[in-house]
mmCIF file of C-alpha atoms and ligand atoms in Angstrom:
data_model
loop_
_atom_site.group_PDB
_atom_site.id
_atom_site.type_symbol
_atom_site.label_atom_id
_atom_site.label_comp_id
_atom_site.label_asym_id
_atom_site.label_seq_id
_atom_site.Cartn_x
_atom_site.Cartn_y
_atom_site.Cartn_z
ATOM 1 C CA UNK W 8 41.293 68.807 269.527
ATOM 2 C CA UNK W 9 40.649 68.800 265.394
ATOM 3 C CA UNK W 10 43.262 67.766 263.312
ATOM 4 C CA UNK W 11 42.773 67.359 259.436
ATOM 5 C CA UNK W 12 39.117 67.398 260.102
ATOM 6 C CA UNK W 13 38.660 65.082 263.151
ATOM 7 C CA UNK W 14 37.586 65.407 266.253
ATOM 8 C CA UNK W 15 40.297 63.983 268.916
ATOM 9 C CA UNK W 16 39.148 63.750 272.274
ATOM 10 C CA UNK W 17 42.219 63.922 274.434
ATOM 11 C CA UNK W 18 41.377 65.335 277.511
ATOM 12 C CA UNK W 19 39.611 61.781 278.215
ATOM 13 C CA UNK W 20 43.755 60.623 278.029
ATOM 14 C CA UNK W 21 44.365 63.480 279.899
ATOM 15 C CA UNK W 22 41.821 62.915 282.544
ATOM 16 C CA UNK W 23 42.988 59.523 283.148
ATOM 17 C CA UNK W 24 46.510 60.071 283.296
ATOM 18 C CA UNK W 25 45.719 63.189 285.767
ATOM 19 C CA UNK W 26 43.740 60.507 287.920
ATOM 20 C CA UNK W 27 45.968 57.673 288.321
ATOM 21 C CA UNK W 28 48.930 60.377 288.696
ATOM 22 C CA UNK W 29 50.370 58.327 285.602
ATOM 23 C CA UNK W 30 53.985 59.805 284.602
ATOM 24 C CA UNK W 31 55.276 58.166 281.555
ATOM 25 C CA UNK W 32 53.458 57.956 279.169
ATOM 26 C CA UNK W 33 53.518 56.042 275.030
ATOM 27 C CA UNK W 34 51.276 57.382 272.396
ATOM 28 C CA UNK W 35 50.635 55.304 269.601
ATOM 29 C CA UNK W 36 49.198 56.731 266.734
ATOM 30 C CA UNK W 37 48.474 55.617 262.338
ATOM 31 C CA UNK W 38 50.514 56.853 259.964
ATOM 32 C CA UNK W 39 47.875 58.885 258.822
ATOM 33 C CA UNK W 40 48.183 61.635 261.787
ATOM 34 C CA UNK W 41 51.894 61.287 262.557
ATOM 35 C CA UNK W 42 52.503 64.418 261.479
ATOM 36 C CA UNK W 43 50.872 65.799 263.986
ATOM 37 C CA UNK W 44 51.834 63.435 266.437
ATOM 38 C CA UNK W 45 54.233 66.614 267.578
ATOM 39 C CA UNK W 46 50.901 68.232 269.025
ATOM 40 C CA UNK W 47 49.171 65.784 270.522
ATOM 41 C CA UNK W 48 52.650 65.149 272.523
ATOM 42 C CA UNK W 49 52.251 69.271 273.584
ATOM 43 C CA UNK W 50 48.809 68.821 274.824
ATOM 44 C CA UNK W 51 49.508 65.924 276.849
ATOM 45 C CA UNK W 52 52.562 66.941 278.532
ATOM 46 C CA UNK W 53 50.991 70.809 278.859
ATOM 47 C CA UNK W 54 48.030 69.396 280.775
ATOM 48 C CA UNK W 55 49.343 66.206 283.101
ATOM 49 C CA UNK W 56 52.722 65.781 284.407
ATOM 50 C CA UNK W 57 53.605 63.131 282.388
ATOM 51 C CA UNK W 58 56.886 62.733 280.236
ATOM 52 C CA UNK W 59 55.153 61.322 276.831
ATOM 53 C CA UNK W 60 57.536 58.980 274.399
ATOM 54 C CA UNK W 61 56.508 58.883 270.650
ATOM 55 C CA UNK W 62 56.109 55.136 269.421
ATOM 56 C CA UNK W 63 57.834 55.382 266.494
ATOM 57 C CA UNK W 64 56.587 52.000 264.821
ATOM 58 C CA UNK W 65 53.412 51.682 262.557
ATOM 59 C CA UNK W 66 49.961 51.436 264.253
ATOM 60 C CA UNK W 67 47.520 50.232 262.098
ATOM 61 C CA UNK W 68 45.247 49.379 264.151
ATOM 62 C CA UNK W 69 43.789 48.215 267.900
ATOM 63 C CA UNK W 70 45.210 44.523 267.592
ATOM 64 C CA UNK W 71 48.477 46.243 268.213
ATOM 65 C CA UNK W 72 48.305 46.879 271.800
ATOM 66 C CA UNK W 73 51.271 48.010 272.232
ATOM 67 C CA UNK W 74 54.647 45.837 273.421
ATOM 68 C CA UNK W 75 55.557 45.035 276.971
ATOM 69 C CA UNK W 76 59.029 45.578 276.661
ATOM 70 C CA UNK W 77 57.699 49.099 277.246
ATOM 71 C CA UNK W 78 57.644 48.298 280.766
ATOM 72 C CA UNK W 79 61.645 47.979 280.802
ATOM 73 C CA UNK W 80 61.379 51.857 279.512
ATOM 74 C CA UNK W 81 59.151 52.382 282.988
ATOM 75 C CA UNK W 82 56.233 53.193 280.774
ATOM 76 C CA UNK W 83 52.716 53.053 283.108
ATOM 77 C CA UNK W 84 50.362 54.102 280.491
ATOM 78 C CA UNK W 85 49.899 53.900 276.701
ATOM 79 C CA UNK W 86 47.431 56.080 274.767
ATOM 80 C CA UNK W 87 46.646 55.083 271.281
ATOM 81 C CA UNK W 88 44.768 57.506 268.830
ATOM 82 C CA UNK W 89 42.984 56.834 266.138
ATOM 83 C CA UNK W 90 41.220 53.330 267.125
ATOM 84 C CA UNK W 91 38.426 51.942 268.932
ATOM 85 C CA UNK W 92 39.202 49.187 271.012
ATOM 86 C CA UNK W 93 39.179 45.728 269.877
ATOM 87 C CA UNK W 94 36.980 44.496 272.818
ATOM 88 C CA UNK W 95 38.707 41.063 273.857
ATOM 89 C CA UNK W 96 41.989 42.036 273.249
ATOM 90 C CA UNK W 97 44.102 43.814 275.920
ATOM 91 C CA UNK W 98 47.475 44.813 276.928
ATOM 92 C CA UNK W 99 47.763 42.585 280.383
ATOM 93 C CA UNK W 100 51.051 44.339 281.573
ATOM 94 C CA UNK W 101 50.481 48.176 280.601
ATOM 95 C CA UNK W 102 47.280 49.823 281.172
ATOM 96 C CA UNK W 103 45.748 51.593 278.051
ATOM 97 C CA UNK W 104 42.786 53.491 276.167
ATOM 98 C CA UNK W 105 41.577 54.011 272.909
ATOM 99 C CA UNK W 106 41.088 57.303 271.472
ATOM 100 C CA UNK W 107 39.014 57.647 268.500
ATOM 101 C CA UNK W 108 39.419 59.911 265.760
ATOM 102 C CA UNK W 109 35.930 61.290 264.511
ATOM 103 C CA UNK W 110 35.607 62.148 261.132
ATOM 104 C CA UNK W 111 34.005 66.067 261.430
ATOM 105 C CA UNK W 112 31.629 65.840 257.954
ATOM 106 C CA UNK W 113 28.236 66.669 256.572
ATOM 107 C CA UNK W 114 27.128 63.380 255.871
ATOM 108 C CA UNK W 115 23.370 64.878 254.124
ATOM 109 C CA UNK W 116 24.813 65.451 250.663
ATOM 110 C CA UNK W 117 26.103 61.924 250.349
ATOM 111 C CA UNK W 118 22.976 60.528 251.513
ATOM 112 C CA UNK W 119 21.164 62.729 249.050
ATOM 113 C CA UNK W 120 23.801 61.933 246.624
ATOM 114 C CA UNK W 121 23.491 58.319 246.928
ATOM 115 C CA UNK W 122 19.683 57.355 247.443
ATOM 116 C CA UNK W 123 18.940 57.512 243.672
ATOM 117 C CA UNK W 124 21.874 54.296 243.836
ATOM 118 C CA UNK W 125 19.315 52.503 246.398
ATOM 119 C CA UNK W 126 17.939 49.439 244.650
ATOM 120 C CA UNK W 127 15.466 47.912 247.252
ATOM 121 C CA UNK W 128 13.988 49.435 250.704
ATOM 122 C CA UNK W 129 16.321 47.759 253.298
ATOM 123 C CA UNK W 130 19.554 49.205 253.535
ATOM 124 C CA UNK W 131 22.356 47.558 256.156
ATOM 125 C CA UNK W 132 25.091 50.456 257.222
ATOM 126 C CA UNK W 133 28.377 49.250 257.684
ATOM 127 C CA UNK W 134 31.278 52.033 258.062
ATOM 128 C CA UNK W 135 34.475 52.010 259.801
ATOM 129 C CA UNK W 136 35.914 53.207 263.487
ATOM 130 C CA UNK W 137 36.071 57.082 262.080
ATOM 131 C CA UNK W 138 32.570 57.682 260.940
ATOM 132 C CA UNK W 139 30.308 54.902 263.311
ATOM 133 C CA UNK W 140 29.024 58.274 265.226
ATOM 134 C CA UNK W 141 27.612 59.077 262.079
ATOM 135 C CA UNK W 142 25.318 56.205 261.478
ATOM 136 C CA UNK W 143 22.316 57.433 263.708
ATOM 137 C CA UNK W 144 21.886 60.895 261.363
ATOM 138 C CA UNK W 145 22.543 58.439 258.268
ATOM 139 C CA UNK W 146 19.846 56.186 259.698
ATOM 140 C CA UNK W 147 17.421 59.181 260.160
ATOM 141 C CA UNK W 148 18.045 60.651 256.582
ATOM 142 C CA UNK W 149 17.262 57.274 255.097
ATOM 143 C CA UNK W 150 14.409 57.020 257.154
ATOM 144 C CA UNK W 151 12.822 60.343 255.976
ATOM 145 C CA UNK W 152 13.190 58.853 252.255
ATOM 146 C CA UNK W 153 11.687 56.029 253.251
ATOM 147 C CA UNK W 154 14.128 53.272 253.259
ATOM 148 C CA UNK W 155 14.515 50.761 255.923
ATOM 149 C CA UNK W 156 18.353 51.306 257.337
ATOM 150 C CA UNK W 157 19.274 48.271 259.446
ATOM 151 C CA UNK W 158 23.013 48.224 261.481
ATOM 152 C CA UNK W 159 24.112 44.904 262.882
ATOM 153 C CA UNK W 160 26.120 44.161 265.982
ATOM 154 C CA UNK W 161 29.430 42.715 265.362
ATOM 155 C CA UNK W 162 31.411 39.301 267.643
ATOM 156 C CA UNK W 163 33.803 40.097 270.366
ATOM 157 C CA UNK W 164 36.106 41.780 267.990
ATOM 158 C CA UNK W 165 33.860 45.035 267.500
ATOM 159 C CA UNK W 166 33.027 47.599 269.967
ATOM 160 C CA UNK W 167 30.376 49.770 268.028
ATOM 161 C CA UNK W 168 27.259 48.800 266.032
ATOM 162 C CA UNK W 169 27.964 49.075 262.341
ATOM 163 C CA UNK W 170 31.509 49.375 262.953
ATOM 164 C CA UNK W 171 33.718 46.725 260.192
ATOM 165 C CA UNK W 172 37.327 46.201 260.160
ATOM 166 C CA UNK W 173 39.998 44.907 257.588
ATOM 167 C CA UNK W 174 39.637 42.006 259.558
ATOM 168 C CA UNK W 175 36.410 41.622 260.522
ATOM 169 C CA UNK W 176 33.109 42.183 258.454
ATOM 170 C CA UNK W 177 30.648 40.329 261.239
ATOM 171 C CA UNK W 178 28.860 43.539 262.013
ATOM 172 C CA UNK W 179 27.568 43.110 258.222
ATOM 173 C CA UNK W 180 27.421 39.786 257.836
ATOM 174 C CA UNK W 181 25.385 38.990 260.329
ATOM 175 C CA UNK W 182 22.371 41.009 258.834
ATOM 176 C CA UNK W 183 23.091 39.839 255.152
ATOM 177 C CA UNK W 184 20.234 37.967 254.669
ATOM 178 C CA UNK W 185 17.611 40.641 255.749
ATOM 179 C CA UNK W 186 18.831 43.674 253.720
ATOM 180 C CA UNK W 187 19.009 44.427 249.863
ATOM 181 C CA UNK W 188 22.094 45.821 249.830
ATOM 182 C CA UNK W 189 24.993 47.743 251.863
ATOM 183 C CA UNK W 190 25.846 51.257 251.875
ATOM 184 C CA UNK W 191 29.107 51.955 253.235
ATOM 185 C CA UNK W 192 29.777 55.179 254.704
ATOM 186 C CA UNK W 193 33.994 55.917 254.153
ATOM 187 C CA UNK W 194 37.121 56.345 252.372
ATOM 188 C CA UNK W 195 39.326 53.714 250.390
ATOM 189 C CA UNK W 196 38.386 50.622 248.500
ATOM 190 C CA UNK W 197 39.799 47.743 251.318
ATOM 191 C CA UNK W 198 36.704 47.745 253.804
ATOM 192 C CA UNK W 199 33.442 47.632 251.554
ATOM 193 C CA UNK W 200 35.849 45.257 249.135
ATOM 194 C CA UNK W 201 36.230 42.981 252.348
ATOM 195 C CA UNK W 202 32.355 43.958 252.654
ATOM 196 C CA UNK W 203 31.201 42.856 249.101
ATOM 197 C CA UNK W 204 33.550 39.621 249.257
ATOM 198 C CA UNK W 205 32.540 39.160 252.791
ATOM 199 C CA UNK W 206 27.772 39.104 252.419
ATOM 200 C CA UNK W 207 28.221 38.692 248.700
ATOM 201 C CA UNK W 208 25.587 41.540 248.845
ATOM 202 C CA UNK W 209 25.623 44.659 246.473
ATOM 203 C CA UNK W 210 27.339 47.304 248.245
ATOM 204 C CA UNK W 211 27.380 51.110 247.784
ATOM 205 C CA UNK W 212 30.444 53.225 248.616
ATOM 206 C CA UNK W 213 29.856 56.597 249.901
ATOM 207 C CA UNK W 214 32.671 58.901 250.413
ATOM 208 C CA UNK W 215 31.987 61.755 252.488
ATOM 209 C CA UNK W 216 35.151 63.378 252.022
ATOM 210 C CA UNK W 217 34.957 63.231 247.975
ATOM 211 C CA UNK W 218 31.293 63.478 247.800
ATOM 212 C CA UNK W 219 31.445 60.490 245.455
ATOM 213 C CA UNK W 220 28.993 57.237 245.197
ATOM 214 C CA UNK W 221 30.536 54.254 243.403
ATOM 215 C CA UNK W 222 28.651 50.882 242.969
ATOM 216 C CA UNK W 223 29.650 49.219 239.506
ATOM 217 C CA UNK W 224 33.675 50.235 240.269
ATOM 218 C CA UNK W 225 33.668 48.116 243.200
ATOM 219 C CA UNK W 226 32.834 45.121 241.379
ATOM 220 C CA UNK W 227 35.634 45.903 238.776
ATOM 221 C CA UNK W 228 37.461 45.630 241.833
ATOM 222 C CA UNK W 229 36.322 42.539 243.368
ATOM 223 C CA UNK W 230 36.801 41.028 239.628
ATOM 224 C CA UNK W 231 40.144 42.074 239.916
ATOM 225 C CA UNK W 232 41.556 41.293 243.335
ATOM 226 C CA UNK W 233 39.926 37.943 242.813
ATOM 227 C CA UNK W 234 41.581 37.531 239.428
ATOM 228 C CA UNK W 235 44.888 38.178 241.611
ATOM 229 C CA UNK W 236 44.144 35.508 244.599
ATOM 230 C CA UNK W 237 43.462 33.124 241.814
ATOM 231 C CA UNK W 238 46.829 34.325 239.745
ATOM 232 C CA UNK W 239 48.509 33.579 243.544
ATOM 233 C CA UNK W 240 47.064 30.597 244.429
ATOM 234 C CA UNK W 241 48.197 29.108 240.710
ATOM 235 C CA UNK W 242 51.657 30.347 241.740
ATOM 236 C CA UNK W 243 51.751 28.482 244.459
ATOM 237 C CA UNK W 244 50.984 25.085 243.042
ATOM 238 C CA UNK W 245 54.087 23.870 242.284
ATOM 239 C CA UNK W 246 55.455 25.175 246.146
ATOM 240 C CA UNK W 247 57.954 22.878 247.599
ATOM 241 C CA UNK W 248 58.583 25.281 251.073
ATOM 242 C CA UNK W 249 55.548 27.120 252.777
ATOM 243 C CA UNK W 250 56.222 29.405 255.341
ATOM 244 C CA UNK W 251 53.778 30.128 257.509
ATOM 245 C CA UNK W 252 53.439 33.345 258.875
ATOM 246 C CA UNK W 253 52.341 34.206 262.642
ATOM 247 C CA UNK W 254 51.807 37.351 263.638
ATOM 248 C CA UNK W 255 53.196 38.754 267.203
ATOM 249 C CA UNK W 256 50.647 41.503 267.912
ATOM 250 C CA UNK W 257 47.969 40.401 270.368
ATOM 251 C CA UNK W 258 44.924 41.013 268.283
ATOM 252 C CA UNK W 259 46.713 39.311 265.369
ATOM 253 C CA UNK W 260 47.838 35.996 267.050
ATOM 254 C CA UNK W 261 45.723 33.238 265.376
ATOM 255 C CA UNK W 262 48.626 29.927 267.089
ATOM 256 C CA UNK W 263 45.511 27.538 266.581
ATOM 257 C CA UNK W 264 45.103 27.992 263.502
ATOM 258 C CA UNK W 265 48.526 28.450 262.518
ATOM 259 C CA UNK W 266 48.885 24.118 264.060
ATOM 260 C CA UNK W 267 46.400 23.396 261.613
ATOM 261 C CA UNK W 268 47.852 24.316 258.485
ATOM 262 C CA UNK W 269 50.733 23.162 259.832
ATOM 263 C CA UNK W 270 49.311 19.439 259.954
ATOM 264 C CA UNK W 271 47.540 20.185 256.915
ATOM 265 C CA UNK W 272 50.959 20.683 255.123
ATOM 266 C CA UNK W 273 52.940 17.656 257.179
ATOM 267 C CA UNK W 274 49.745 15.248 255.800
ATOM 268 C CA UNK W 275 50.290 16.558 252.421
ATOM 269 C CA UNK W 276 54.058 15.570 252.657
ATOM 270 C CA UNK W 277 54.369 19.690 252.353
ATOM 271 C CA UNK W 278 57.709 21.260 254.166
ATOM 272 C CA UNK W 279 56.845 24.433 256.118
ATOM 273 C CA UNK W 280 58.417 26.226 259.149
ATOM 274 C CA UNK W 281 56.801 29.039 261.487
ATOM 275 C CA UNK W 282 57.740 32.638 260.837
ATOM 276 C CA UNK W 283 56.692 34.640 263.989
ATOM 277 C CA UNK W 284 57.105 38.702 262.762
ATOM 278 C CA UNK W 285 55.522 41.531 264.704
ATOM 279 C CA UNK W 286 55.832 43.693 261.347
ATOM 280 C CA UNK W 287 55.390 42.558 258.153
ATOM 281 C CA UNK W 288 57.319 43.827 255.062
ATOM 282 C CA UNK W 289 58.788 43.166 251.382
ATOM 283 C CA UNK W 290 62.319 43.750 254.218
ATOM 284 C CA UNK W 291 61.440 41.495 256.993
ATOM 285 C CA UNK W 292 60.633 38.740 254.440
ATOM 286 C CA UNK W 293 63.282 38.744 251.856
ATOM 287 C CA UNK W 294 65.623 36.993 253.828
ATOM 288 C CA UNK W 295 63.337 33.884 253.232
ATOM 289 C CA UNK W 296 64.582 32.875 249.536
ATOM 290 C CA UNK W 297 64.112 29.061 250.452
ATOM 291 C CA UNK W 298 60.267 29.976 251.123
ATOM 292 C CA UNK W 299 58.011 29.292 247.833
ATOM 293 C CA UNK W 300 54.771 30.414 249.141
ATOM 294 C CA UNK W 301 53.874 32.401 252.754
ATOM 295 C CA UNK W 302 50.840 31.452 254.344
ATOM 296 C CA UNK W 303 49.453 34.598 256.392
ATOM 297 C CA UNK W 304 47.459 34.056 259.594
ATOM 298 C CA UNK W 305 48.317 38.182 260.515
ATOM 299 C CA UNK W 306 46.572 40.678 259.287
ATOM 300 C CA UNK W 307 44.108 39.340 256.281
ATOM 301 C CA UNK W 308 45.129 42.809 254.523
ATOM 302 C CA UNK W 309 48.835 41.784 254.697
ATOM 303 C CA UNK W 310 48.030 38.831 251.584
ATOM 304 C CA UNK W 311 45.717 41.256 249.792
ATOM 305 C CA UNK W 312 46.420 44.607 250.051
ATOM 306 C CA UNK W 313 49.845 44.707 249.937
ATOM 307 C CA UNK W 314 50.478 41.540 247.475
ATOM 308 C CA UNK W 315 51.874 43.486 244.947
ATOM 309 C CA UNK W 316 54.818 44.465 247.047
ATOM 310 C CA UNK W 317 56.016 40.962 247.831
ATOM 311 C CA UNK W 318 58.043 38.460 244.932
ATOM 312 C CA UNK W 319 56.892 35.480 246.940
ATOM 313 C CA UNK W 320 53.143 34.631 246.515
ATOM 314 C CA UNK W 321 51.472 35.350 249.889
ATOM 315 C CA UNK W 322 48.290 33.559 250.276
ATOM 316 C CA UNK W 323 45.298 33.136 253.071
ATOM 317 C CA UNK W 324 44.446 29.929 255.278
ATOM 318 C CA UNK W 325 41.814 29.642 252.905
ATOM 319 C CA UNK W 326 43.512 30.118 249.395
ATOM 320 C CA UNK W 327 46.011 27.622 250.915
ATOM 321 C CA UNK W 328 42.973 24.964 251.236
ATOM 322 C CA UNK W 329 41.563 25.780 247.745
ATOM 323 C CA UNK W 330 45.702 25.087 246.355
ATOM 324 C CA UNK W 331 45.499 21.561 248.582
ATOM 325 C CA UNK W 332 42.340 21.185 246.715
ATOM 326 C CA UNK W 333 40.542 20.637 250.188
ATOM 327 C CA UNK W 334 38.265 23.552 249.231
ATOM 328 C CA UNK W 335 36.479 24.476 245.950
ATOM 329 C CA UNK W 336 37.409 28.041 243.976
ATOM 330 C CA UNK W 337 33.585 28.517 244.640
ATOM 331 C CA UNK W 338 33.936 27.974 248.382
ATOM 332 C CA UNK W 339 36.179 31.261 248.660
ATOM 333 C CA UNK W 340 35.945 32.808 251.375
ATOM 334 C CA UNK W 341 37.483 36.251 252.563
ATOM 335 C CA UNK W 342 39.976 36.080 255.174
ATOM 336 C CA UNK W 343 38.953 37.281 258.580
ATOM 337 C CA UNK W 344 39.790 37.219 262.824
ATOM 338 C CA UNK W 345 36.741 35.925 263.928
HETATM 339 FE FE1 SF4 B 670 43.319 46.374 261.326
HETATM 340 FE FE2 SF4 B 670 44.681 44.278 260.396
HETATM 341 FE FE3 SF4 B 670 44.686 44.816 262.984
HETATM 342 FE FE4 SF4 B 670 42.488 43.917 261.829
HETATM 343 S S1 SF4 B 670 44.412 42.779 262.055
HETATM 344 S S2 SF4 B 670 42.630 45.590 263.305
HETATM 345 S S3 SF4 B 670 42.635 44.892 259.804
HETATM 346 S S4 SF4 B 670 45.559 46.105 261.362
#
């Protein structure tokens, strides 16, 4: 099935369902394509005999594996769209799969487009879920101009070479050191930001939907999204109440490290309670006055990408070491689930 210019396999959902006679059915699916979440539901119950229930929440990605108080609505399967699986993290109660969107572009022009922005021969490829079946023609192109294109495997948390999340730049990182720079292959600023912060390496944004290279903008950028940790973390000094946040969603639960701050604070004669939240919001917070300062362990995009959205300064694990003065401003590291 296309929608909005991807490709949607379904009829691997469909196959499944058909096997294992599967009858009620949950599809998850990103904001992005819930308007059309209205035809995916057609298709489904047109081709199985399943009865197919719209999750109405926000999916944002495959660390929400959907909830197992599903099971009191007799749910048997859940099909999420729009993800690739997060390897090591599963829904033990409800059996589920992963159905990727594929982004349905010419990537030639952009690689045309952007080799005059190639500064050096070996070139690491780092793109997200929607475009990773693009990186062997990418490869090939760079190839025939000569360039050396080099795509890392990523930990546990990533299921496709090259593949990086909001969460998770290991794919990249882990070939840092043997490449010149990044190109990354995508739309919106958040994943070669988390790419640039992440190997420090100069990274090229290709957009194959615009048509439009950027290098110099995305360190503007990174200038300015470090300018506001900094501004947050300075905020935060004078905190008398942390709250720590926890998220609920499988792929987001970090409890481990949540205990450590927490006996980071209590040694630093710092107050701080547990906030366990499944979504995270300027809503679901506000009823927090006493808290000075949130600590997120959730999703790392939740302190960054949305900060602007929240009165209360939300910082990262490591921001929070760099307030205590435990860590240097130079030792700043981007937040990731690794
Ligand atoms: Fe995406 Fe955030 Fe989930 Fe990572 S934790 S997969 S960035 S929604």
């Amino acid at each position: 099935m296309k929608i909005l210019g991807y490709n949607i396999d379904l009829e691997k959902a469909v196959k499944t369902i058909n096997e294992k006679k599967y009858k009620h059915v949950v599809l998850q699916v990103p904001e992005g394509l819930k308007s059309h979440v209205y035809k995916f539901v057609e298709f489904l119950e047109k081709n199985t005999d399943s009865r197919v229930i719209i999750s109405g929440d926000p999916c944002f990605g495959a660390c929400d594996v959907g909830r197992y108080e599903l099971r009191d609505l007799k749910i048997d399967f859940i099909v999420q769209i729009g993800h690739l699986p997060i390897p090591y993290v599963k829904n033990p109660v409800i059996p589920m799969v992963f159905i990727n969107a594929e982004a349905d572009v010419d990537v030639t022009k952009i690689v045309e487009k952007a080799i005059p922005y190639l500064k050096g021969e070996k070139i690491g490829l780092a793109t997200t879920a929607q475009h990773v079946h693009l990186l062997d023609e990418i490869s090939n192109l760079l190839r025939e101009n000569n360039f050396k294109p080099v795509i890392g495997e990523g930990d546990r948390r990533i299921f496709s070479k090259g593949q990086i999340l909001g969460c998770n730049f290991s794919a990249a990182r882990c070939i840092a050191d043997c490449v010149d720079l990044f190109m990354f292959v995508g739309s919106g600023s958040f994943h070669p930001l988390g790419l640039l912060l992440s190997t420090r390496k100069p990274v090229i944004t290709c957009d194959p939907y615009t048509n439009e290279v950027k290098s110099d903008e995305l360190e503007d950028l990174k200038d300015m999204i470090l300018r506001q940790r900094y501004g947050a973390i300075a905020r935060s000094k004078d905190a008398k109440v942390f709250g720590i946040l926890v998220g609920t969603k499988k792929g987001q639960q970090r409890i481990e490290l949540v205990n450590k701050i927490k006996n980071i604070l209590d040694s630093n004669h710092k107050k701080s309670y547990v906030i366990a939240l499944d979504y995270f919001s300027p809503m679901t917070l506000e009823s927090f006055r006493e808290i000075d300062c949130f600590i997120s362990t959730a999703c790392p995009r939740i302190a960054i990408d949305d900060y602007m959205q929240y009165e209360t300064p939300i910082i990262t694990p490591v921001e929070l070491e760099i307030l205590l003065g435990i860590k240097k401003w130079d030792e700043y590291q981007f937040d990731e689930i690794i």
